[in-house]
mmCIF file with all atom_site columns, C-alpha atoms in Angstrom:
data_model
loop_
_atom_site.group_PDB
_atom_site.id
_atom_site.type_symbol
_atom_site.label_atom_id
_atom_site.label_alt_id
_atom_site.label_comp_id
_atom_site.label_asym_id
_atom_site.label_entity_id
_atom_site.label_seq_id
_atom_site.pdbx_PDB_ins_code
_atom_site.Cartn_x
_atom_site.Cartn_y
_atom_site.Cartn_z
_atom_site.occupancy
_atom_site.B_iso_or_equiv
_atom_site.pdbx_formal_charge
_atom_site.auth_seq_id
_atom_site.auth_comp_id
_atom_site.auth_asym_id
_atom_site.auth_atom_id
_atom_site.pdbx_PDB_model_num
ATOM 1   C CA . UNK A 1 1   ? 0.000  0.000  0.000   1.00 0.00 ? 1   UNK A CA 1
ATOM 2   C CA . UNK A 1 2   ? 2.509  2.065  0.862   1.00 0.00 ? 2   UNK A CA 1
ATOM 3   C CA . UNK A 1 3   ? 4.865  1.382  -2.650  1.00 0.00 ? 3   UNK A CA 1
ATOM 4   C CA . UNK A 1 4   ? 1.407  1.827  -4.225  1.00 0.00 ? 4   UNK A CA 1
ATOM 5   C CA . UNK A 1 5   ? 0.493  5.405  -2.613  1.00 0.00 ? 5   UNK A CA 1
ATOM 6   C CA . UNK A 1 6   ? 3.970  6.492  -3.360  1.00 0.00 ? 6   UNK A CA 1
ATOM 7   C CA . UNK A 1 7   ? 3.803  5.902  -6.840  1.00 0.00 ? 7   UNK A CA 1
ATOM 8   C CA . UNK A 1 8   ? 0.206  7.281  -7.500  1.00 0.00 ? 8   UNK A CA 1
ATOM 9   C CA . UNK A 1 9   ? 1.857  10.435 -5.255  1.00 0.00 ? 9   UNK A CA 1
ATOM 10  C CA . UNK A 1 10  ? 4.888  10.651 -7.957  1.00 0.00 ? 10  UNK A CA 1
ATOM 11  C CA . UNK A 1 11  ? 2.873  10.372 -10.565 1.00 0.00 ? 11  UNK A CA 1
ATOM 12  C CA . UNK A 1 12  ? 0.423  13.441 -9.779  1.00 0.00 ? 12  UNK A CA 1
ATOM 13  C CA . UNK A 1 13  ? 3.403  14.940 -8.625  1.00 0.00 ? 13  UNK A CA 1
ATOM 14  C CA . UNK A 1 14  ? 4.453  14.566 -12.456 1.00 0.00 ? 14  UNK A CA 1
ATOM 15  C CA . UNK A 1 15  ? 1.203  15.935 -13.665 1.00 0.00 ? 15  UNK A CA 1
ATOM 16  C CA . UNK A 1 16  ? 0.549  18.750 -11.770 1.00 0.00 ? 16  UNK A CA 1
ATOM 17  C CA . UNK A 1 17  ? 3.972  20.003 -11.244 1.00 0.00 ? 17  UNK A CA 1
ATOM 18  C CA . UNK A 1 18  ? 6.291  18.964 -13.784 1.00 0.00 ? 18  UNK A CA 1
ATOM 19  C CA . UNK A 1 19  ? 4.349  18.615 -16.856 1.00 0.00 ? 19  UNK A CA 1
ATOM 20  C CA . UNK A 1 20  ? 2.882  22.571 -16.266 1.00 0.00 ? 20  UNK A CA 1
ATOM 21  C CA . UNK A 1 21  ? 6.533  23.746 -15.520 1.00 0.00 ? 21  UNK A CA 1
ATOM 22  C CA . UNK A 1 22  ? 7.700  22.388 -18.948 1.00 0.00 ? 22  UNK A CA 1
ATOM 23  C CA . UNK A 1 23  ? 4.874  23.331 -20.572 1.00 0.00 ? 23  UNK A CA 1
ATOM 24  C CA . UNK A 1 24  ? 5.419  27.402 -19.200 1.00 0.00 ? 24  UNK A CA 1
ATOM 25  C CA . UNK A 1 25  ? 8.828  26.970 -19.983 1.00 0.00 ? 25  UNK A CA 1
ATOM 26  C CA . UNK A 1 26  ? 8.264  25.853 -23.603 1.00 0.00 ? 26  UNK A CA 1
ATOM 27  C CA . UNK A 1 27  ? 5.662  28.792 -24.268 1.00 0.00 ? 27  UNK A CA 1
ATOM 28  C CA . UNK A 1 28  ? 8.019  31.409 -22.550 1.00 0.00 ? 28  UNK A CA 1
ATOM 29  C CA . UNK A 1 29  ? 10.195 30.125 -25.595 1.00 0.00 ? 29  UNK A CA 1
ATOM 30  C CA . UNK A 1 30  ? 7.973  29.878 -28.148 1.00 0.00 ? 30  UNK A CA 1
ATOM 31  C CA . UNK A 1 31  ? 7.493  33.541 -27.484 1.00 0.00 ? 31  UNK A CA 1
ATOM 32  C CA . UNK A 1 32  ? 11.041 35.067 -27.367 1.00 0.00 ? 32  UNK A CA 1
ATOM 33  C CA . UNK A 1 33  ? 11.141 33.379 -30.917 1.00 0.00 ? 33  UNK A CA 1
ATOM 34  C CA . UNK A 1 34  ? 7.683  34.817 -31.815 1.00 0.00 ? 34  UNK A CA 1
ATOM 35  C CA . UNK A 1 35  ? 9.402  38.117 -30.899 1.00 0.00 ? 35  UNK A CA 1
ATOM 36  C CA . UNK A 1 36  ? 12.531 37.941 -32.536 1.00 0.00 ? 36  UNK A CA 1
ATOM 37  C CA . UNK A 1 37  ? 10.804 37.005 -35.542 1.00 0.00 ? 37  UNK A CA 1
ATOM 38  C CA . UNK A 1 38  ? 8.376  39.830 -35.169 1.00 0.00 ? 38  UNK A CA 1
ATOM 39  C CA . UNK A 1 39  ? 10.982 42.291 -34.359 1.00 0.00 ? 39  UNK A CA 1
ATOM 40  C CA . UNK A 1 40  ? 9.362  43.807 -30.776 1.00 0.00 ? 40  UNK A CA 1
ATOM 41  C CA . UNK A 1 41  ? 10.053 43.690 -27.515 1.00 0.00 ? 41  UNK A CA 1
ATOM 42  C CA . UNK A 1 42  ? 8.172  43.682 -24.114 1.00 0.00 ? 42  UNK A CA 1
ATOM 43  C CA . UNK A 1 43  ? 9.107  46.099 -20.736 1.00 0.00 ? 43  UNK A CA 1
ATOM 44  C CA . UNK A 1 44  ? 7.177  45.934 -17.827 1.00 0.00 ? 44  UNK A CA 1
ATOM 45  C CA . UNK A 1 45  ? 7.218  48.469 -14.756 1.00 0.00 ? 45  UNK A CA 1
ATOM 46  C CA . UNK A 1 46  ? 6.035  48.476 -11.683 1.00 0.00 ? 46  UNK A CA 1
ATOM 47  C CA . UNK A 1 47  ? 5.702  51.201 -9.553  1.00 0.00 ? 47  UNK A CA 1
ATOM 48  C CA . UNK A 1 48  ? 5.218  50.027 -5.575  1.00 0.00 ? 48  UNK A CA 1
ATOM 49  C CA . UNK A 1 49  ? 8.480  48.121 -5.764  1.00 0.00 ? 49  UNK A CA 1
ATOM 50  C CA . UNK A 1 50  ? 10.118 49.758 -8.884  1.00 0.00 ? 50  UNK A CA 1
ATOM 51  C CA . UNK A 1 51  ? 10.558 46.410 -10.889 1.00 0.00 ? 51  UNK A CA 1
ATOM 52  C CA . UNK A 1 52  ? 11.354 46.201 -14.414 1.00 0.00 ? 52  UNK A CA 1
ATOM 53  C CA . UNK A 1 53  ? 10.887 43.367 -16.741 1.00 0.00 ? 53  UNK A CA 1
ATOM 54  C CA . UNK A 1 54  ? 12.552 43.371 -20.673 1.00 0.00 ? 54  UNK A CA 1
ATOM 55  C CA . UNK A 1 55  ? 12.363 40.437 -22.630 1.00 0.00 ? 55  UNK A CA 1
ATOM 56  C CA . UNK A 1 56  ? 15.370 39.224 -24.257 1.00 0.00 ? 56  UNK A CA 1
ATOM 57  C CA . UNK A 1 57  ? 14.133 40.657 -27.318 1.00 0.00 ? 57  UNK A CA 1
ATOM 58  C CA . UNK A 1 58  ? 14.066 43.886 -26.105 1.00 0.00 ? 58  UNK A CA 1
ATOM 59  C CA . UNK A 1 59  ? 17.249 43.811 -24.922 1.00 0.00 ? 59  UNK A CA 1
ATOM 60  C CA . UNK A 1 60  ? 18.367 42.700 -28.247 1.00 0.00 ? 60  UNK A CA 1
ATOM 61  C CA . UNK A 1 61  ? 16.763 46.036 -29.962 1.00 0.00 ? 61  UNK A CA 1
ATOM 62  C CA . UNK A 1 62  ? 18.586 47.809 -27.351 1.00 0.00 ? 62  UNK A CA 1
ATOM 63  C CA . UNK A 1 63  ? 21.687 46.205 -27.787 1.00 0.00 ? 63  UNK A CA 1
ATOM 64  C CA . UNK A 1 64  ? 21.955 45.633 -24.230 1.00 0.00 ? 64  UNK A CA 1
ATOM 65  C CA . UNK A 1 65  ? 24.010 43.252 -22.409 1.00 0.00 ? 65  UNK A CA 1
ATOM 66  C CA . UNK A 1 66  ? 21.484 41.051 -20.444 1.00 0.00 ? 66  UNK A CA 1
ATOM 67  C CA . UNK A 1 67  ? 23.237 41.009 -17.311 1.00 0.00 ? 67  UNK A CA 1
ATOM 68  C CA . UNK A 1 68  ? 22.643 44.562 -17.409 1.00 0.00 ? 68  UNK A CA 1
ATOM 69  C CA . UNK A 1 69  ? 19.547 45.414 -14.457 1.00 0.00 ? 69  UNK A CA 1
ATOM 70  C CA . UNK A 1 70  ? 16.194 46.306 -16.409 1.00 0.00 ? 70  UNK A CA 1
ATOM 71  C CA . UNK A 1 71  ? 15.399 49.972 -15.874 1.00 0.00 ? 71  UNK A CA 1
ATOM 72  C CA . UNK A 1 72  ? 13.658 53.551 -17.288 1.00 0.00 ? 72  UNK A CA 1
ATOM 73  C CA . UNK A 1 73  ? 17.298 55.246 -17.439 1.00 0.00 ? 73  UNK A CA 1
ATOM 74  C CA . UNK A 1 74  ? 19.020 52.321 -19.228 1.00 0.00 ? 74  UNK A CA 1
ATOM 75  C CA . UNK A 1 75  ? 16.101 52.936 -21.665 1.00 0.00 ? 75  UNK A CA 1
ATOM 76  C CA . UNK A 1 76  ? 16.244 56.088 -21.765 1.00 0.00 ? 76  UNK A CA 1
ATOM 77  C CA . UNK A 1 77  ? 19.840 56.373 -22.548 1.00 0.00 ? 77  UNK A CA 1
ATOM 78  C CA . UNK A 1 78  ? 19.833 53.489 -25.137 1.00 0.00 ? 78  UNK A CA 1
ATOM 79  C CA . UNK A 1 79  ? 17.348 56.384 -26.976 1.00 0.00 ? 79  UNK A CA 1
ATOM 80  C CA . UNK A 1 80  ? 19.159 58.947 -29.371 1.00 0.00 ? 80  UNK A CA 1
ATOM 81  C CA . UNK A 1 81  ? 20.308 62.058 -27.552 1.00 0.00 ? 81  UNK A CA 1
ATOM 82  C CA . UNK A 1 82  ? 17.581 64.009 -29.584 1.00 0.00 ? 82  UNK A CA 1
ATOM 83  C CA . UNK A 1 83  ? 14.640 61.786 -28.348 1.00 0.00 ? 83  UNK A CA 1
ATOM 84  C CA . UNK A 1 84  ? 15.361 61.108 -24.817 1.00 0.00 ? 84  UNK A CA 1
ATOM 85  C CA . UNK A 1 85  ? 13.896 64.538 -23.683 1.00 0.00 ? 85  UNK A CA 1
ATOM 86  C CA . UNK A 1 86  ? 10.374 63.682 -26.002 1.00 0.00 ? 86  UNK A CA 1
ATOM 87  C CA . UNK A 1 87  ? 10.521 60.521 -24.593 1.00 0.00 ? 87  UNK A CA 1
ATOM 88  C CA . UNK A 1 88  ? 10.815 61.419 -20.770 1.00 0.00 ? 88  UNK A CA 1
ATOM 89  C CA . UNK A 1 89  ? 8.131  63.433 -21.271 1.00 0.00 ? 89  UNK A CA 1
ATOM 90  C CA . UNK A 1 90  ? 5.837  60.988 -23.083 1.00 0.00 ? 90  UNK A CA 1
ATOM 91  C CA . UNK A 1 91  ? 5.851  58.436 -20.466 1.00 0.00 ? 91  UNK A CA 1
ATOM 92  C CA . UNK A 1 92  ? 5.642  60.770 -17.657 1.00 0.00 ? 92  UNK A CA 1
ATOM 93  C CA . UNK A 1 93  ? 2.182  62.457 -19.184 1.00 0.00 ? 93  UNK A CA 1
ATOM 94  C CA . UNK A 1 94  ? 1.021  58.493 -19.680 1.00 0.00 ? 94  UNK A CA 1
ATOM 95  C CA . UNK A 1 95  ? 2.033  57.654 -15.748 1.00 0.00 ? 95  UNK A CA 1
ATOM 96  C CA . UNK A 1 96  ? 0.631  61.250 -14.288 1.00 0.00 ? 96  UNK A CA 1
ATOM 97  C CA . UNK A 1 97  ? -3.284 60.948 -16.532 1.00 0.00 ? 97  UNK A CA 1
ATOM 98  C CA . UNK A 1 98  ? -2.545 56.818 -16.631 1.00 0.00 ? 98  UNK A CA 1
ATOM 99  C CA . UNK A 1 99  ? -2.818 57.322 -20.074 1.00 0.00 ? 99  UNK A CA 1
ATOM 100 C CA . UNK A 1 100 ? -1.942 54.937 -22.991 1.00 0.00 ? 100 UNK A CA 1
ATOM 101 C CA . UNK A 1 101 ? 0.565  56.312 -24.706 1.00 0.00 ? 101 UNK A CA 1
ATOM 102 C CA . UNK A 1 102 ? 2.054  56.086 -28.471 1.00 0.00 ? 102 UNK A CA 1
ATOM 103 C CA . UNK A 1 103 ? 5.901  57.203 -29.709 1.00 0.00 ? 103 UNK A CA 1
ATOM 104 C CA . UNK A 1 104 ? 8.926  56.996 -32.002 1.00 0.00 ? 104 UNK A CA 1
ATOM 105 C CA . UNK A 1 105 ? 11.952 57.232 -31.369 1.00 0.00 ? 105 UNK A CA 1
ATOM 106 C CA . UNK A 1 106 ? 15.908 56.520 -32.550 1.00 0.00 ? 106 UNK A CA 1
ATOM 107 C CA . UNK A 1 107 ? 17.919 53.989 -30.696 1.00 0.00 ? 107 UNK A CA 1
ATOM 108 C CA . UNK A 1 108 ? 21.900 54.540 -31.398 1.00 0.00 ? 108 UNK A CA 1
ATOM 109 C CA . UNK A 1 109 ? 23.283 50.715 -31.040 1.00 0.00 ? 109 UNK A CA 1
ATOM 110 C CA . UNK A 1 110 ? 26.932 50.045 -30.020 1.00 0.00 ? 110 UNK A CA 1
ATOM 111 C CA . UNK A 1 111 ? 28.127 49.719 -33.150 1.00 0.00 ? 111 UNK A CA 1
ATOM 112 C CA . UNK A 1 112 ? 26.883 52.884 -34.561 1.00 0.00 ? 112 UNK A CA 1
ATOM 113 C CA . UNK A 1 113 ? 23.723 51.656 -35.776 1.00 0.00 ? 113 UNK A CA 1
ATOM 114 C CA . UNK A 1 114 ? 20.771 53.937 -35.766 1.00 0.00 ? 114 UNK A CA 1
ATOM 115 C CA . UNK A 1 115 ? 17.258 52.233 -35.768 1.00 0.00 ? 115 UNK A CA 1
ATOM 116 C CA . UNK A 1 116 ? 13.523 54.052 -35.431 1.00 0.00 ? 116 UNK A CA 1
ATOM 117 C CA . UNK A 1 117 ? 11.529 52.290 -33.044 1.00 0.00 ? 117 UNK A CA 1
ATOM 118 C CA . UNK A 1 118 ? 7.903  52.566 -32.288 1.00 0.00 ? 118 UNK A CA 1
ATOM 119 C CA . UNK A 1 119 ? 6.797  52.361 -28.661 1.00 0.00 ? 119 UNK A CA 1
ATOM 120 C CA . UNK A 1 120 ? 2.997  51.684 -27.566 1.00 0.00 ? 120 UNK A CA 1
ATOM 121 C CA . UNK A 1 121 ? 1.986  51.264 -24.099 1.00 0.00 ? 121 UNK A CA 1
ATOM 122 C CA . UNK A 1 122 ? -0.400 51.790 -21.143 1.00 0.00 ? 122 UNK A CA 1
ATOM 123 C CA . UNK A 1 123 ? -0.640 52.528 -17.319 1.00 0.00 ? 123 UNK A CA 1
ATOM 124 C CA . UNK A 1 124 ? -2.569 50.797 -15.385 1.00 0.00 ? 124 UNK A CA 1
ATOM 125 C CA . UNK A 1 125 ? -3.665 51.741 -11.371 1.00 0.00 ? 125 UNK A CA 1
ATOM 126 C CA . UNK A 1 126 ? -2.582 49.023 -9.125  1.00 0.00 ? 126 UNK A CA 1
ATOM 127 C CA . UNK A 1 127 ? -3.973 49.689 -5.876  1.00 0.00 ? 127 UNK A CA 1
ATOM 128 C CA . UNK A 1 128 ? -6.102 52.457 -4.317  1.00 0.00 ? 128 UNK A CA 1
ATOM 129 C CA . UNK A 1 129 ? -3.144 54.094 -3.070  1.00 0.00 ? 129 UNK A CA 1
ATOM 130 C CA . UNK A 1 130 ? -1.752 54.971 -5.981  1.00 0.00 ? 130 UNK A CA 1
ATOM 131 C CA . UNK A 1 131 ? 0.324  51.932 -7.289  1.00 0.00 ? 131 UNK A CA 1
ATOM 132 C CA . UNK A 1 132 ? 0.992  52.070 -10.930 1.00 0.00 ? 132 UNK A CA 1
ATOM 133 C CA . UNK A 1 133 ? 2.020  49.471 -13.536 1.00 0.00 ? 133 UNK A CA 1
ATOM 134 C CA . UNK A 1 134 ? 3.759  50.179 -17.248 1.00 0.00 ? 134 UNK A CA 1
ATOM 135 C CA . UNK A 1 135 ? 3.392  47.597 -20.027 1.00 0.00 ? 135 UNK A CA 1
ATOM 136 C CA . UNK A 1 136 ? 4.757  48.155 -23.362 1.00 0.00 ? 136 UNK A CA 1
ATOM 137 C CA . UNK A 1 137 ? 5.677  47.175 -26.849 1.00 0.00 ? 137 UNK A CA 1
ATOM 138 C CA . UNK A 1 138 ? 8.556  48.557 -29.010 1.00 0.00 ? 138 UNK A CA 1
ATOM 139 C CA . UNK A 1 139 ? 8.677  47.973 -32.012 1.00 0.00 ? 139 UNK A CA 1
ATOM 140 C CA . UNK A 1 140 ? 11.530 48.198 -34.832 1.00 0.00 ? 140 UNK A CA 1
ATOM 141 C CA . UNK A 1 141 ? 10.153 49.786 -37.461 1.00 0.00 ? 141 UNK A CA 1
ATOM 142 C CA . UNK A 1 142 ? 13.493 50.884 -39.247 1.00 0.00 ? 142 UNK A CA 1
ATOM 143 C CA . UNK A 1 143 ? 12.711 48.888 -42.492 1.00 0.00 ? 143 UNK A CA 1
ATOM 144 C CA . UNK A 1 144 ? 9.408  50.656 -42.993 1.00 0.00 ? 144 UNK A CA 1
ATOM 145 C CA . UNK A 1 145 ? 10.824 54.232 -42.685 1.00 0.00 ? 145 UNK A CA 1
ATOM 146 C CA . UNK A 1 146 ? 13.311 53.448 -44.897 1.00 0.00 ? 146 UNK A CA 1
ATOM 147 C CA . UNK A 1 147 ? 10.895 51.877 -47.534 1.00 0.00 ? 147 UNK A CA 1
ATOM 148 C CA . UNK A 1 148 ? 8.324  55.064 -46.941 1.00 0.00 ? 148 UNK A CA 1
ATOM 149 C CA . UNK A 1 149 ? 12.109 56.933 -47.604 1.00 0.00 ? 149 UNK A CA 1
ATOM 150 C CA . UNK A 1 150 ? 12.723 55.396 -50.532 1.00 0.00 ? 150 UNK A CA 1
ATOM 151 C CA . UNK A 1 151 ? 8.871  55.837 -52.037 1.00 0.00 ? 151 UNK A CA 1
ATOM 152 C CA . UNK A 1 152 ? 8.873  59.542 -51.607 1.00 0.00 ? 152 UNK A CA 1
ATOM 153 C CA . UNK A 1 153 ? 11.829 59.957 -53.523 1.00 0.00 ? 153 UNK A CA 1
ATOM 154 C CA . UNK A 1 154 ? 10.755 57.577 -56.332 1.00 0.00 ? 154 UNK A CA 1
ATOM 155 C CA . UNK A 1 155 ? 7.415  59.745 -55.996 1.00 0.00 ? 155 UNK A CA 1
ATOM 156 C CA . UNK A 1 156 ? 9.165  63.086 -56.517 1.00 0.00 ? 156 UNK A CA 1
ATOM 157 C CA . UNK A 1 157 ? 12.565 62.283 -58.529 1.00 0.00 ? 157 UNK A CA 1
ATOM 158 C CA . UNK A 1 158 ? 13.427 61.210 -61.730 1.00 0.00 ? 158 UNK A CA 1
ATOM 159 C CA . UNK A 1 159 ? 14.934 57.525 -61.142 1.00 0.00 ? 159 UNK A CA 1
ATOM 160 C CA . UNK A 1 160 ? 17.731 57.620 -64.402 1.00 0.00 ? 160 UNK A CA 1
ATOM 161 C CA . UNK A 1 161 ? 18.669 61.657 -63.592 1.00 0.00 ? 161 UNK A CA 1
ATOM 162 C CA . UNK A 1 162 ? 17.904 61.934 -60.414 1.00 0.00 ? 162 UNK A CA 1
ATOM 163 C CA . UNK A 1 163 ? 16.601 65.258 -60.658 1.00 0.00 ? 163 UNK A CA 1
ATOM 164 C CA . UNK A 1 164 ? 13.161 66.742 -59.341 1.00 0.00 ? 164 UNK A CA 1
ATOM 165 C CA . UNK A 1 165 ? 10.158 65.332 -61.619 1.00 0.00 ? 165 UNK A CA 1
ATOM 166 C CA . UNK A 1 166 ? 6.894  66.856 -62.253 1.00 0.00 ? 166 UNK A CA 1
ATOM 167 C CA . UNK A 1 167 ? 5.116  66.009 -58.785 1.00 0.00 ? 167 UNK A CA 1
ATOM 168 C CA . UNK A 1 168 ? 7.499  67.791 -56.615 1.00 0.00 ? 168 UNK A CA 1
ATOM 169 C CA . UNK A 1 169 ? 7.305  70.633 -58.371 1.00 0.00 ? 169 UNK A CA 1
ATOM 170 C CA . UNK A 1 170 ? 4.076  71.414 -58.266 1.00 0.00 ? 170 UNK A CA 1
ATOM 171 C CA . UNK A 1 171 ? 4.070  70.150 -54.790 1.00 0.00 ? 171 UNK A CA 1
ATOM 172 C CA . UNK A 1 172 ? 6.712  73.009 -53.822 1.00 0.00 ? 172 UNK A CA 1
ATOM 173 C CA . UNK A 1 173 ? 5.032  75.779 -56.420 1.00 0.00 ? 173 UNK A CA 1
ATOM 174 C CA . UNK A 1 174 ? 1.917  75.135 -54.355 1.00 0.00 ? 174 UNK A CA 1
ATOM 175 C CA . UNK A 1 175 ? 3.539  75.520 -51.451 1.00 0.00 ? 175 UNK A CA 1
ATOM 176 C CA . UNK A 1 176 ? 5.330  78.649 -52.567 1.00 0.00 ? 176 UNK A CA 1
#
């Protein structure tokens, strides 16, 4: 009886404990990849205990060292000195109103790399006394400005010359 109760008391132990632990493990997996693939990344902030959480993917955009602590100024100063300031001031509006908030911004990677990310998020009240919690998305969108880039000027240039076409100029005699 004893042998037998042990066994049964394994085997739930197996498939209520194990099997759900692999199982978490496997989709926290399958979604790094889905991110990587997707090219976004996750942050999440809490405000009673100050607790950051990136995803690896994110930390990838940000060409961040993952041993590196999670946190608003290492974000912050991963941004393009032009943005930080438009930034700062984004996400504090969101966390003051606990607003949902939408911005782009430059990241300047290690190796000289610029890249235009797109940042979506909310705030969310925790507790009654005031407790706040940030969730976000960025995303890179670098190949899409750089395809809108490259429309515009085959929109308003000659492709063999190079020189202004048609559209732009009426475009800028309009304007004038």
């Amino acid at each position: 009886v004893l042998v037998v109760s042990f066994a049964i008391f394994l085997w739930l132990l197996d498939k209520n404990i194990v099997k759900p632990a692999e199982r978490a493990n496997y989709l926290a997996d399958v979604i790094d990849n889905a991110q990587r693939v997707a090219k976004f990344g996750t942050w999440d902030w809490e405000s009673n205990n100050d607790e950051h959480y990136w995803s690896d993917s994110l930390y990838d955009m940000l060409d961040l060292d993952r041993k590196q602590t999670a946190s608003m100024q290492h974000f912050i100063k991963a941004l393009h000195e032009d943005d930080r300031t438009r930034v700062r001031q984004t996400i504090s509006h969101a966390l003051e109103k606990s607003l949902p908030f939408e911005l782009e911004a430059r990241i300047r990677r290690s190796d000289g790399d610029e890249r235009v990310v797109q940042q979506r998020g909310l705030v969310k009240k925790l507790t009654s006394d005031g407790a706040l919690r940030m969730t976000s998305i960025v995303y890179d969108i670098t190949e899409r400005k750089e395809s809108e880039k490259r429309l515009s000027y085959l929109a308003n240039y000659d492709t063999l010359t190079g020189m202004p076409n048609r559209n732009l100029f009426r475009d800028r005699l309009e304007h004038a």
